[in-house]
mmCIF file of C-alpha atoms in Angstrom:
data_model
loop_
_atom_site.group_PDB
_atom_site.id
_atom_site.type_symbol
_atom_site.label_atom_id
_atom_site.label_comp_id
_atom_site.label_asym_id
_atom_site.label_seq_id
_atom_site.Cartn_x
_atom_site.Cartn_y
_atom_site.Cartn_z
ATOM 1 C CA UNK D 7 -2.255 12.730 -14.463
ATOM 2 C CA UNK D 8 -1.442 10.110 -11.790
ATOM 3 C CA UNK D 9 1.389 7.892 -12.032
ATOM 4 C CA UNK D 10 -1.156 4.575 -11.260
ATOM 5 C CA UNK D 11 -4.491 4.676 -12.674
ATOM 6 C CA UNK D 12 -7.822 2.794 -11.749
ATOM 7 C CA UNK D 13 -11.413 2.470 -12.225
ATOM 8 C CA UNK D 14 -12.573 3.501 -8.909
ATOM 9 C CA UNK D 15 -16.325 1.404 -9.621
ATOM 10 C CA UNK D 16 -17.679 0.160 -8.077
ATOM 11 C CA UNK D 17 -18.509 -2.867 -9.447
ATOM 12 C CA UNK D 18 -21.763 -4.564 -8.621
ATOM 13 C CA UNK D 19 -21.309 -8.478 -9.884
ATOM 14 C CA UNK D 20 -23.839 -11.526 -8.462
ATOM 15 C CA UNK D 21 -21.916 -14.562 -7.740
ATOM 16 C CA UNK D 22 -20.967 -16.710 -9.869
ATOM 17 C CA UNK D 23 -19.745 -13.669 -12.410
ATOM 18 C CA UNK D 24 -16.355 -12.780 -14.308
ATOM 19 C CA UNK D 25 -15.253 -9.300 -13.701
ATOM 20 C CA UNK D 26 -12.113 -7.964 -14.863
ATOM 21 C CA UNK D 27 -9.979 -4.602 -13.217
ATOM 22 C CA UNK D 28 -7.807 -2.960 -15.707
ATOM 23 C CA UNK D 29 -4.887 -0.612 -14.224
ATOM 24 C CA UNK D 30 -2.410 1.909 -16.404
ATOM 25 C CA UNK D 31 0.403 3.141 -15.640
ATOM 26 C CA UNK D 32 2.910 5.826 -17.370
ATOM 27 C CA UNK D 33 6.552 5.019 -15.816
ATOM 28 C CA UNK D 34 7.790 3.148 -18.124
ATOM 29 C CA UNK D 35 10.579 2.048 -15.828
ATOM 30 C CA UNK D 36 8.073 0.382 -13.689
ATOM 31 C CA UNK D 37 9.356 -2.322 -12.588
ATOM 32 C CA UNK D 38 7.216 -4.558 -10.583
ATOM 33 C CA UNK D 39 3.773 -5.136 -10.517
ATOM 34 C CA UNK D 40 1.195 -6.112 -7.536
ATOM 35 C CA UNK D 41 -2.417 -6.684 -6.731
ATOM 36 C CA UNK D 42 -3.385 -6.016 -3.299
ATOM 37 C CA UNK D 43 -6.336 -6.606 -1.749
ATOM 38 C CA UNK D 44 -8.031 -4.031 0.809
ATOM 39 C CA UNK D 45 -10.986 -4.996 2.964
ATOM 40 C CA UNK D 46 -13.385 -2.263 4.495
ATOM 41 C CA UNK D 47 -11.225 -0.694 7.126
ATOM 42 C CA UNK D 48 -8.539 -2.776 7.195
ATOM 43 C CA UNK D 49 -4.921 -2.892 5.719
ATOM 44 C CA UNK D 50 -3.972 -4.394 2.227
ATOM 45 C CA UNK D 51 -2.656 -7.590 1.889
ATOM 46 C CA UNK D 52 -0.741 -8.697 -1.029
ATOM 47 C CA UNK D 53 -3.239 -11.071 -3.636
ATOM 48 C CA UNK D 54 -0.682 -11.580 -6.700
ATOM 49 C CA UNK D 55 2.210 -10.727 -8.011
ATOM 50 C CA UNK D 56 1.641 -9.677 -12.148
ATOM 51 C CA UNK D 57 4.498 -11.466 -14.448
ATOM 52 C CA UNK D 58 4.608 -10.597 -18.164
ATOM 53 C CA UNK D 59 3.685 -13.669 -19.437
ATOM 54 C CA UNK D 60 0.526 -13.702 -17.047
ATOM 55 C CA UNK D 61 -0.085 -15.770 -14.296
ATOM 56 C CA UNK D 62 -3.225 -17.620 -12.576
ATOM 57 C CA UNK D 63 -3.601 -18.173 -8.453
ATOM 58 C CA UNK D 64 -7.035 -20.430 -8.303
ATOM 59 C CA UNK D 65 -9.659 -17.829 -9.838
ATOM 60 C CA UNK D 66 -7.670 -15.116 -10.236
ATOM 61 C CA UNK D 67 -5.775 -13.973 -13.453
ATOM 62 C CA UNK D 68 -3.326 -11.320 -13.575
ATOM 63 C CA UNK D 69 -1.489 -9.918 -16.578
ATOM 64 C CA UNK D 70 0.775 -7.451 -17.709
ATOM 65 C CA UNK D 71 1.138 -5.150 -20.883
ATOM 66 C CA UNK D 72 4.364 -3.303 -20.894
ATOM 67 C CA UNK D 73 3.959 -2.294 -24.612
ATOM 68 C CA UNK D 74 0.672 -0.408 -23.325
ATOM 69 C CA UNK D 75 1.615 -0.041 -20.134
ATOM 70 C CA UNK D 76 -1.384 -1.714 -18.527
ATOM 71 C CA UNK D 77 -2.252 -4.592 -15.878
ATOM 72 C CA UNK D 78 -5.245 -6.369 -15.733
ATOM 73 C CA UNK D 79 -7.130 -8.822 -13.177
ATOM 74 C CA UNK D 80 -10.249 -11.118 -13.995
ATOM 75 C CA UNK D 81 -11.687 -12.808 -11.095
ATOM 76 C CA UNK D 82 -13.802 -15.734 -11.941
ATOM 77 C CA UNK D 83 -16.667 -17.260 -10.570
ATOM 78 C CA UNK D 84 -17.130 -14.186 -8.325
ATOM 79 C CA UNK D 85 -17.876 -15.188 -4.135
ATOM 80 C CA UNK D 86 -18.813 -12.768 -1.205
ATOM 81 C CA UNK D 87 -16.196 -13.030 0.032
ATOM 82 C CA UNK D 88 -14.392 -11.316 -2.979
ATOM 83 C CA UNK D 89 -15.866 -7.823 -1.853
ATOM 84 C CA UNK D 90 -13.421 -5.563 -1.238
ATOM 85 C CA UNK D 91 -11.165 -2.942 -2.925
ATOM 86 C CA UNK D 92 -8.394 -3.862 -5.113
ATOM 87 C CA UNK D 93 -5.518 -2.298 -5.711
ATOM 88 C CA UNK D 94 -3.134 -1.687 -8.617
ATOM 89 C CA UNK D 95 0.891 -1.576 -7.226
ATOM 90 C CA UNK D 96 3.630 -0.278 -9.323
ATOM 91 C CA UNK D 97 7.335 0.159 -8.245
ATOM 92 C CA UNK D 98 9.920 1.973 -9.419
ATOM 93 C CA UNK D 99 13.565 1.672 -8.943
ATOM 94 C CA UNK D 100 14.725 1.670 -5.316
ATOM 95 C CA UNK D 101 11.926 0.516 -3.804
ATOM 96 C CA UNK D 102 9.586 3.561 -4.556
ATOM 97 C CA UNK D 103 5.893 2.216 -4.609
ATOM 98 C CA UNK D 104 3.317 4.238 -6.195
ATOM 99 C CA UNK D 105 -0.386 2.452 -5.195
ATOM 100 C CA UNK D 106 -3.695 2.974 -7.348
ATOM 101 C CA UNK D 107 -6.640 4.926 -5.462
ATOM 102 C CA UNK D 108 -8.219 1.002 -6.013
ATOM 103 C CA UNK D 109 -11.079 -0.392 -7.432
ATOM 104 C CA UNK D 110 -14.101 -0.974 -5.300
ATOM 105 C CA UNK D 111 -16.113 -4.244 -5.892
ATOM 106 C CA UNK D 112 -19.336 -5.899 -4.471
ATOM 107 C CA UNK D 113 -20.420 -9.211 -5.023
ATOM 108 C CA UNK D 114 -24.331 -9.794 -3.974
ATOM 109 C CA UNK D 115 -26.274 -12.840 -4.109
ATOM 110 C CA UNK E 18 3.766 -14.905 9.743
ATOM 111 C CA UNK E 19 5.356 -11.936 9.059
ATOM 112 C CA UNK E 20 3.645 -8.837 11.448
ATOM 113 C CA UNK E 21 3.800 -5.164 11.480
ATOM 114 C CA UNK E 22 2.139 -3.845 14.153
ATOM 115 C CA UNK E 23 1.594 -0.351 14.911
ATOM 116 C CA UNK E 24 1.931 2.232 18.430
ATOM 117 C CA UNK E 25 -1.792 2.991 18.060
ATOM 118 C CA UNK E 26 -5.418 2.069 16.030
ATOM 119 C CA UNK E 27 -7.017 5.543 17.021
ATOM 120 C CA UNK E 28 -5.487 9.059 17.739
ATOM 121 C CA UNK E 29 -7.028 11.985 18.711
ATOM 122 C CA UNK E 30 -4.442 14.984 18.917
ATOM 123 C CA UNK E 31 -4.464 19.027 18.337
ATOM 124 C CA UNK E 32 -3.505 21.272 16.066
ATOM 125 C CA UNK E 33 0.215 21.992 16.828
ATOM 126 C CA UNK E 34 1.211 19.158 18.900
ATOM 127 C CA UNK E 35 4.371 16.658 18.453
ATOM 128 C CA UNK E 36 3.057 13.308 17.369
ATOM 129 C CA UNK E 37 4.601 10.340 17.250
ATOM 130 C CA UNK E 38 3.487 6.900 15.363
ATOM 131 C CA UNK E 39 5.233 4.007 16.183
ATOM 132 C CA UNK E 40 5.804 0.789 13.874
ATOM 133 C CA UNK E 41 7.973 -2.441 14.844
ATOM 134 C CA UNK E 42 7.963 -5.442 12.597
ATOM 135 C CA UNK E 43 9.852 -8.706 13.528
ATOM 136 C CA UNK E 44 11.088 -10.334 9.972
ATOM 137 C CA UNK E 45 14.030 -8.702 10.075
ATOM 138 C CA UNK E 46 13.016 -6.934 7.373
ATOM 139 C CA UNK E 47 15.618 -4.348 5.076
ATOM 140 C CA UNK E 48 13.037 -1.483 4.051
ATOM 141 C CA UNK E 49 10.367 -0.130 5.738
ATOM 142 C CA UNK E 50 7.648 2.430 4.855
ATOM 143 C CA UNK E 51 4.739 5.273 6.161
ATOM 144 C CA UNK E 52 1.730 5.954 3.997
ATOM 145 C CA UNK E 53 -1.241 8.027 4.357
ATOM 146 C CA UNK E 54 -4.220 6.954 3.105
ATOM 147 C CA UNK E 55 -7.110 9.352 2.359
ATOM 148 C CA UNK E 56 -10.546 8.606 0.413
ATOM 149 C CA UNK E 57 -10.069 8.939 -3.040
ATOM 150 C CA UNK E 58 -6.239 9.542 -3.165
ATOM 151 C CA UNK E 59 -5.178 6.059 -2.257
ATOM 152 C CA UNK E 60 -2.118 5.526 -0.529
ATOM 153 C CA UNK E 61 0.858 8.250 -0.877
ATOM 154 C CA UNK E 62 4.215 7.627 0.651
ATOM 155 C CA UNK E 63 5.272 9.879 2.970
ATOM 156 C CA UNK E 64 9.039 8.490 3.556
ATOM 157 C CA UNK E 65 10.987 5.666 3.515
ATOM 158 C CA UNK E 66 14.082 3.630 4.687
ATOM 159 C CA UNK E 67 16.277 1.156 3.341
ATOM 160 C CA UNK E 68 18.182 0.832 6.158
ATOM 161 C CA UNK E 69 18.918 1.887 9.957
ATOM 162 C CA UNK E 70 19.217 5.245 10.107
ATOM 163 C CA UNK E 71 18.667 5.911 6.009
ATOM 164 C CA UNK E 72 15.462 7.449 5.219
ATOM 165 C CA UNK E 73 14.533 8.772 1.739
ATOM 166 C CA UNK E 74 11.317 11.006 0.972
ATOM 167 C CA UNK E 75 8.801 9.684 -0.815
ATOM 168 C CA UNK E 76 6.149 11.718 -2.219
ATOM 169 C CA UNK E 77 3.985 13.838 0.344
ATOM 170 C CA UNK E 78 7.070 14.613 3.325
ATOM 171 C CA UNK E 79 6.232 17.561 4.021
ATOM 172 C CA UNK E 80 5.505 18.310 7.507
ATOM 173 C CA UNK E 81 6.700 14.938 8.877
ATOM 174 C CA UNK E 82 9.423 13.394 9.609
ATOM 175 C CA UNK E 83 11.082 10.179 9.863
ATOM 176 C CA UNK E 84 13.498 7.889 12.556
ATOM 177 C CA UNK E 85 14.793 4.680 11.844
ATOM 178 C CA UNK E 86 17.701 3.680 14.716
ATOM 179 C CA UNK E 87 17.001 0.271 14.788
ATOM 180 C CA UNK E 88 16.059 -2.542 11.935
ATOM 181 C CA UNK E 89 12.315 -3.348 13.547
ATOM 182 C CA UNK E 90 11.754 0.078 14.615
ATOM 183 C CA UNK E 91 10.248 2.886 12.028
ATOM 184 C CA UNK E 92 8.897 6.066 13.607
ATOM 185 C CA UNK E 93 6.695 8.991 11.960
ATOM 186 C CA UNK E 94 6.887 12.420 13.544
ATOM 187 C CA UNK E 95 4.273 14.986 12.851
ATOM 188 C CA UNK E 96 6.536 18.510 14.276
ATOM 189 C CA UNK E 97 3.139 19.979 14.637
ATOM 190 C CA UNK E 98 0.303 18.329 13.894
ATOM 191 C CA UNK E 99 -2.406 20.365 11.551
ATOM 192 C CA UNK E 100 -5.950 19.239 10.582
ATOM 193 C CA UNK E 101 -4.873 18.498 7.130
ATOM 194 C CA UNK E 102 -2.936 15.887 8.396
ATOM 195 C CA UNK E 103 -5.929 14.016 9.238
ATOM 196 C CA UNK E 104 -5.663 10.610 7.967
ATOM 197 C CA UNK E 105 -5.422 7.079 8.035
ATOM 198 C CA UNK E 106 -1.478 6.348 8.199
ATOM 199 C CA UNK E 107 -0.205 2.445 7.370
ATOM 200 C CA UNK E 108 3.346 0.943 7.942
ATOM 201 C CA UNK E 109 5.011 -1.110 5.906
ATOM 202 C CA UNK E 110 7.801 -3.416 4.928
ATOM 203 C CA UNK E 111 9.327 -5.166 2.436
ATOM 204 C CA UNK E 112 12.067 -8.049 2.644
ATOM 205 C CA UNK E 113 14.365 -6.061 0.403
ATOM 206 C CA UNK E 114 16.167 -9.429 -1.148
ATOM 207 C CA UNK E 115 16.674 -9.445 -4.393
ATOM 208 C CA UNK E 116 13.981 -10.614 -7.475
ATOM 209 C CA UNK E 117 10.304 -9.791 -6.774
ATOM 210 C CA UNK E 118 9.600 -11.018 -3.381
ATOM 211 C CA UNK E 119 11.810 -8.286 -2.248
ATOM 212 C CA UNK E 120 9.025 -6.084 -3.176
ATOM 213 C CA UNK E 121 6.106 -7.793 -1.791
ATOM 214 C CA UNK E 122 4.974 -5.071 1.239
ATOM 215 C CA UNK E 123 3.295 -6.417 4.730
ATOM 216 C CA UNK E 124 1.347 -3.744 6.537
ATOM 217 C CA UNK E 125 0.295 -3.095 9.792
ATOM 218 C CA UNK E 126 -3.315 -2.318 11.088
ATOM 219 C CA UNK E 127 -2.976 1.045 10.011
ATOM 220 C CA UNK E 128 -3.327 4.345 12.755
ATOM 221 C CA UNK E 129 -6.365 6.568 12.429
ATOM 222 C CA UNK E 130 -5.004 10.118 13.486
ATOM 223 C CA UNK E 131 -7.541 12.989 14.024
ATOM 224 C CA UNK E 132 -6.009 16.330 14.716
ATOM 225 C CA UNK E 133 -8.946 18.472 16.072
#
């Protein structure tokens, strides 16, 4: 089982929609948690940080579960240029980052 | 801005040579890092380092190796280069300060290697 777990989609959303990633994870001495963003042949960038009481950056929405162990992100109001691959970030201690395989999502209009 | 940039955006090498992949970033930066990043598998660290001249495996070293002597400077060494080692390979680094920007990675344009 891997460490970081994803729906790998894709997701196929017209603007204007809500979609929501879910991500799992089974350290439970995770102790950070990211959202990156990876556009088609490019490198990821960082979209969010993920607190524990959940936290909002324009349309997006991230939150954490640490009693389940998940992390979630709802984009709202869904644009083009939202298309891209999304990934789920965990670290460990030390500085150890284990990366989901990502999420792959298409907005059309 | 910080920026990572990377030696090279395309390699072509062959089986059984001595690579090298170079990666400089200029935020003075404590930890840097080397993924690969192959379809379906996401991104697996290969090593890291925390400091100059500390490195620490992550979780796929085999067959490479690692050189940090100065702070901007992080260098992957394939010993010799094999076709499973195809791959897209991405630096990184983190500030390293305390709290959770310290974990917040910057990446470079990533190096396409093809070992033929």
């Amino acid at each position: 089982r891997k460490e970081v777990e994803q729906d790998p989609g894709p997701f196929n959303v017209p603007e204007g929609a809500t979609v929501a990633f879910n991500c799992t994870y089974s350290n439970s001495a995770s102790q950070s948690f990211f959202w990156y963003r990876q556009d088609c042949r490019k490198e990821p960038k960082l979209l969010m940080s993920v607190y524990s009481s959940g936290n909002e950056d324009g349309r997006f929405t991230a939150q954490l579960n640490r009693a389940s162990q998940y992390i979630s992100l709802l984009i709202r109001d869904s644009k083009l240029s939202d298309s891209a691959t999304y990934l789920c970030v965990v670290n460990r201690i030390g500085f150890k980052t284990i990366f989901g395989a990502g999420t792959r999502l298409f907005v059309k209009a | 801005d910080v920026k990572v940039t990377q030696s090279s955006r395309y390699l072509v090498k062959r089986t059984g040579e001595k690579v090298f992949l170079e990666c400089v970033q200029d935020m003075d930066h404590e930890n840097m890092f080397w993924y690969r990043q192959d379809p379906g598998l996401g991104l697996r660290l290969i090593y890291f380092s925390y400091d100059v001249k500390m490195k620490e495996k992550g979780d796929i070293p085999e067959g490479y190796s690692v050189s940090r002597e100065k702070k901007e400077r992080f260098s992957l060494i394939l010993e010799s280069a094999s076709t499973n080692q195809t791959s897209m390979y991405l630096c990184a680094s983190t500030p390293g300060i305390g709290g959770r920007r310290g974990y917040e990675q910057y990446f470079g344009p990533g190096t396409r290697l093809t070992v033929t």
